[in-house]
Structures are given as C-alpha cells and as structure tokens.
C-alpha cells in the first residue's frame, strides 16, 4: 500500500511526471505539425491542381474534400462581387440556391463596405441576420468571413462554417486567411481566362465574318456582272424576236385560217410574244434607274415575277400555287423594287425546300388587311413547307450578310435589302416559322389612300 502511494507521488511530481508531460506535449506538437502540413498541402493543391478553366463549383468542391481534416468545417461557401451585386456562386455541401443575390442589409455587405480583413462570427439566436447562408439548415454556430482580395480590391468572400461553438483558434483564422488569398488568385485567374476566351471567340468570329464578307462581296460582284450580261443578252434577243413575231404575223395574214400551217404560225406568234414578255421583264428588273413611285398592282407584280422564276422553281419538283385577290387596290410603289423583293422571297422559299422529302409547295397569296395602327394595307404572302428557321436565327434573318447558305449560293443580302425596300415604301416584312414545318414571309404595304 505504501509502495503504491510512493509510486503515485513520483508519477505526479518526479522524473516520471516530467517524462509524461514531455510525451503529451510531443504528441500534441506532432498533431499540430501534421495539421499544418495538411494545410500547406491544401494551399499547394490550389496552386497546382486547380485549372483556370475549372468552374467555381469544382474549385470549391476540390478545396472542401480535405478541409474538415485541418479545420472544423461543415459548410464552405464562395461569394463573388459581380458589378454591384454580391452572389453566392458555389457551396459545399451543394445548395439549390447557388447564384443567390445577397441582400444589401446583410452582414456580408457590411464586411465588404468596411473593407474588413476578417470577421469571426459566433451565431446568436436563429441566424436571421445571415438568411442568405444555410445557418439554420446546417445548424452552424461559428462562421469565418474572409474577403477575397486582389491588389487591395475585394472581388468576393470565402465563408467557412461549423456546428461547433467557439472552436476556431488563431491558427485556424490564419489558415483561413491564407486559403482566402489563394482562392482570390484562382478566381481572378479564372476571370482573366474567361476574358481572354471571350476576346478570342470575338476575334475568331470577326475573322470568320471578314472572310465570309469577302466571299459574299465577290459573289455579289459576280451576280452584278451576270445581271449586266443578262441585260445585254436580253437586248440582243429582243430584236430578232421582234423580227420572228412580225414575219409570223405577216404570214398569218396571207394564209387562210383553215390552212395547215396557220396553227403553226399561231404557235410561233404566241411563244414569241411570251419570250418577248420574259425579255422585257428581265430588262425591267436589270434596269438601273432612279426609283419612280406609281400606282402598282401587286397581282401584276406576282405574275410578272413568276414569269421570270417559275421555271427555276418547277424544275426542282416544287408546286407553285397562287391565290390572288380580285380587285386588289393599287399601292404607291416602285414596281421594279417590288419585283426584287418578291424574287428574293420566292428564291429563298425554293432553297428552304431543298432536301425536303414530302410533297413540296410554295403558296402565294395577295389580299387586304389592317395593321396594328388600323391602316388598310395590301399584302403579299409567300408560304413554303420547307425546313423552317431555327429559333436562334429568327432574330437574324434580316441582318446584312447573314446567311445559312454556302458563300457561293447566297450573299446574305436578299432579305436585308428586301426589308429596306419595304420600309422605304412605308411597310414592312413579317416572318413566321416553325422548324421542320415551313416559313411564311409577308410583304405589307400601306394602300395609297392610307399612306402617312
């Protein structure tokens, strides 16, 4: 019994006591070294493994994986300052409210405004002052708020939270500050990377827009040259056609109606007049003259244009049907320009039907209606059952040089020029489309008595 008491006293006061305290202190010190090494690994991992093209959610996830081993952490949040808004952009564990805008009366905003270095909060009550953070959801009792700074500019905030009470030591706070500094560098690098990528994308788009524009301008020059050649050919054909028709009519007068050759001569005159009309329409379309506004019959415009392009459309196996309103009031317009608009609409409809397997058609209608201002307007509608226009392209169909065709097949100027002509006449062009079902383009022109 006496020996046991002596041994106990020796353990508490003697050499053995000193050894025990030493080993306890050594064990504690070793544990601190291990934690410090892990903390350094986390910081090093941020600088080594985090790529500039990683999302903020992924960055926060990578940091959170080992964080609870070195600091009490039940919640990790990343908040960024975007213009005049403070947003909760990434959390671990993940929350459905990512992207939440932090209210102006929040403690988080107060930290930003006061340019505070670090805030250590012991949450009191139910955490109403921090409703944008999951204080109640995760039962958090302690929070570290560390602003993310780059060159003395605050770009966001790191939030570390735990359920434990009054747990964070000065070493924990120092580590949180170091972690926030490294995260700030990651966030800033990612922003700079996004700016570079965006600039690269814009440059590439501009370089594509310039190459495409050059190809389109070359194509436009070719088309202009072809137009001049067509006008020249039409002039050359006009004279012999006049001679052919005149001679055939003279022979008709000399023959009796019952003569076998009379019907042949009649066919020659009929076909000759048809060719002469096509030539005249071609000359009218190619003529470069100041636009003259005169009362114009839209039905005649439709028939004149169809005489030029109907063959091109029909040979592609496309049915063209017309529904022209009788007694259609005339519009004050330049007929030559309206020809150009309708030709553009018809050729676009033809191209939209390329590759369509079902029966293909183009339906042309004319009529009268009132616009949103109550004005009476004459309309020409060109409807096809082709490929339709994708929603992302609907807002761009009238943009100059925008086209989904190859550079050799389109300049991207047809609809833009057509809309300009319509607006110059006080009207517009409306478009409706459903992908896979077809498109409807409507030329709307105010009637002469209702023009303002």
PDB file of C-alpha atoms in Angstrom, residues 277 281 284 294-309 322-331 333-336 338-340 342-343 346 364-367 378-380 443:
ATOM      1  CA  UNK A 277     -42.545  39.427-122.366  1.00  0.00           C
ATOM      2  CA  UNK A 281     -39.430  41.720-117.595  1.00  0.00           C
ATOM      3  CA  UNK A 284     -37.091  45.971-116.376  1.00  0.00           C
ATOM      4  CA  UNK A 294     -46.534  54.978-109.244  1.00  0.00           C
ATOM      5  CA  UNK A 295     -49.830  53.156-108.569  1.00  0.00           C
ATOM      6  CA  UNK A 296     -48.856  49.498-108.720  1.00  0.00           C
ATOM      7  CA  UNK A 297     -50.970  46.351-108.931  1.00  0.00           C
ATOM      8  CA  UNK A 298     -49.451  43.663-106.670  1.00  0.00           C
ATOM      9  CA  UNK A 299     -51.192  40.918-108.650  1.00  0.00           C
ATOM     10  CA  UNK A 300     -49.350  42.094-111.763  1.00  0.00           C
ATOM     11  CA  UNK A 301     -46.089  42.104-109.788  1.00  0.00           C
ATOM     12  CA  UNK A 302     -46.693  38.479-108.784  1.00  0.00           C
ATOM     13  CA  UNK A 303     -47.471  37.388-112.348  1.00  0.00           C
ATOM     14  CA  UNK A 304     -44.510  39.291-113.775  1.00  0.00           C
ATOM     15  CA  UNK A 305     -42.070  37.764-111.269  1.00  0.00           C
ATOM     16  CA  UNK A 306     -43.457  34.247-111.751  1.00  0.00           C
ATOM     17  CA  UNK A 307     -42.796  34.562-115.469  1.00  0.00           C
ATOM     18  CA  UNK A 308     -39.127  35.001-114.571  1.00  0.00           C
ATOM     19  CA  UNK A 309     -38.594  32.414-111.832  1.00  0.00           C
ATOM     20  CA  UNK A 322     -51.409  31.338-106.336  1.00  0.00           C
ATOM     21  CA  UNK A 323     -54.429  32.818-104.613  1.00  0.00           C
ATOM     22  CA  UNK A 324     -54.639  36.403-105.862  1.00  0.00           C
ATOM     23  CA  UNK A 325     -57.381  38.635-104.506  1.00  0.00           C
ATOM     24  CA  UNK A 326     -59.605  40.099-107.240  1.00  0.00           C
ATOM     25  CA  UNK A 327     -59.998  43.893-107.403  1.00  0.00           C
ATOM     26  CA  UNK A 328     -56.924  44.374-105.241  1.00  0.00           C
ATOM     27  CA  UNK A 329     -56.372  48.103-104.602  1.00  0.00           C
ATOM     28  CA  UNK A 330     -53.174  49.540-106.012  1.00  0.00           C
ATOM     29  CA  UNK A 331     -50.271  50.628-103.836  1.00  0.00           C
ATOM     30  CA  UNK A 333     -44.715  51.814-105.094  1.00  0.00           C
ATOM     31  CA  UNK A 334     -41.844  51.264-107.455  1.00  0.00           C
ATOM     32  CA  UNK A 335     -42.743  48.137-109.383  1.00  0.00           C
ATOM     33  CA  UNK A 336     -39.136  47.268-110.184  1.00  0.00           C
ATOM     34  CA  UNK A 338     -41.220  45.134-105.591  1.00  0.00           C
ATOM     35  CA  UNK A 339     -40.119  42.667-108.272  1.00  0.00           C
ATOM     36  CA  UNK A 340     -36.781  42.400-106.484  1.00  0.00           C
ATOM     37  CA  UNK A 342     -40.739  39.068-104.427  1.00  0.00           C
ATOM     38  CA  UNK A 343     -37.948  37.350-106.349  1.00  0.00           C
ATOM     39  CA  UNK A 346     -39.525  33.119-103.836  1.00  0.00           C
ATOM     40  CA  UNK A 364     -48.504  32.940-102.973  1.00  0.00           C
ATOM     41  CA  UNK A 365     -51.446  34.989-101.731  1.00  0.00           C
ATOM     42  CA  UNK A 366     -52.474  38.629-102.063  1.00  0.00           C
ATOM     43  CA  UNK A 367     -55.084  40.469-100.059  1.00  0.00           C
ATOM     44  CA  UNK A 378     -52.121  45.348 -99.219  1.00  0.00           C
ATOM     45  CA  UNK A 379     -50.172  42.170 -98.507  1.00  0.00           C
ATOM     46  CA  UNK A 380     -48.280  39.546-100.489  1.00  0.00           C
ATOM     47  CA  UNK A 443     -44.793  41.868 -97.533  1.00  0.00           C
TER      48      UNK A 443
END
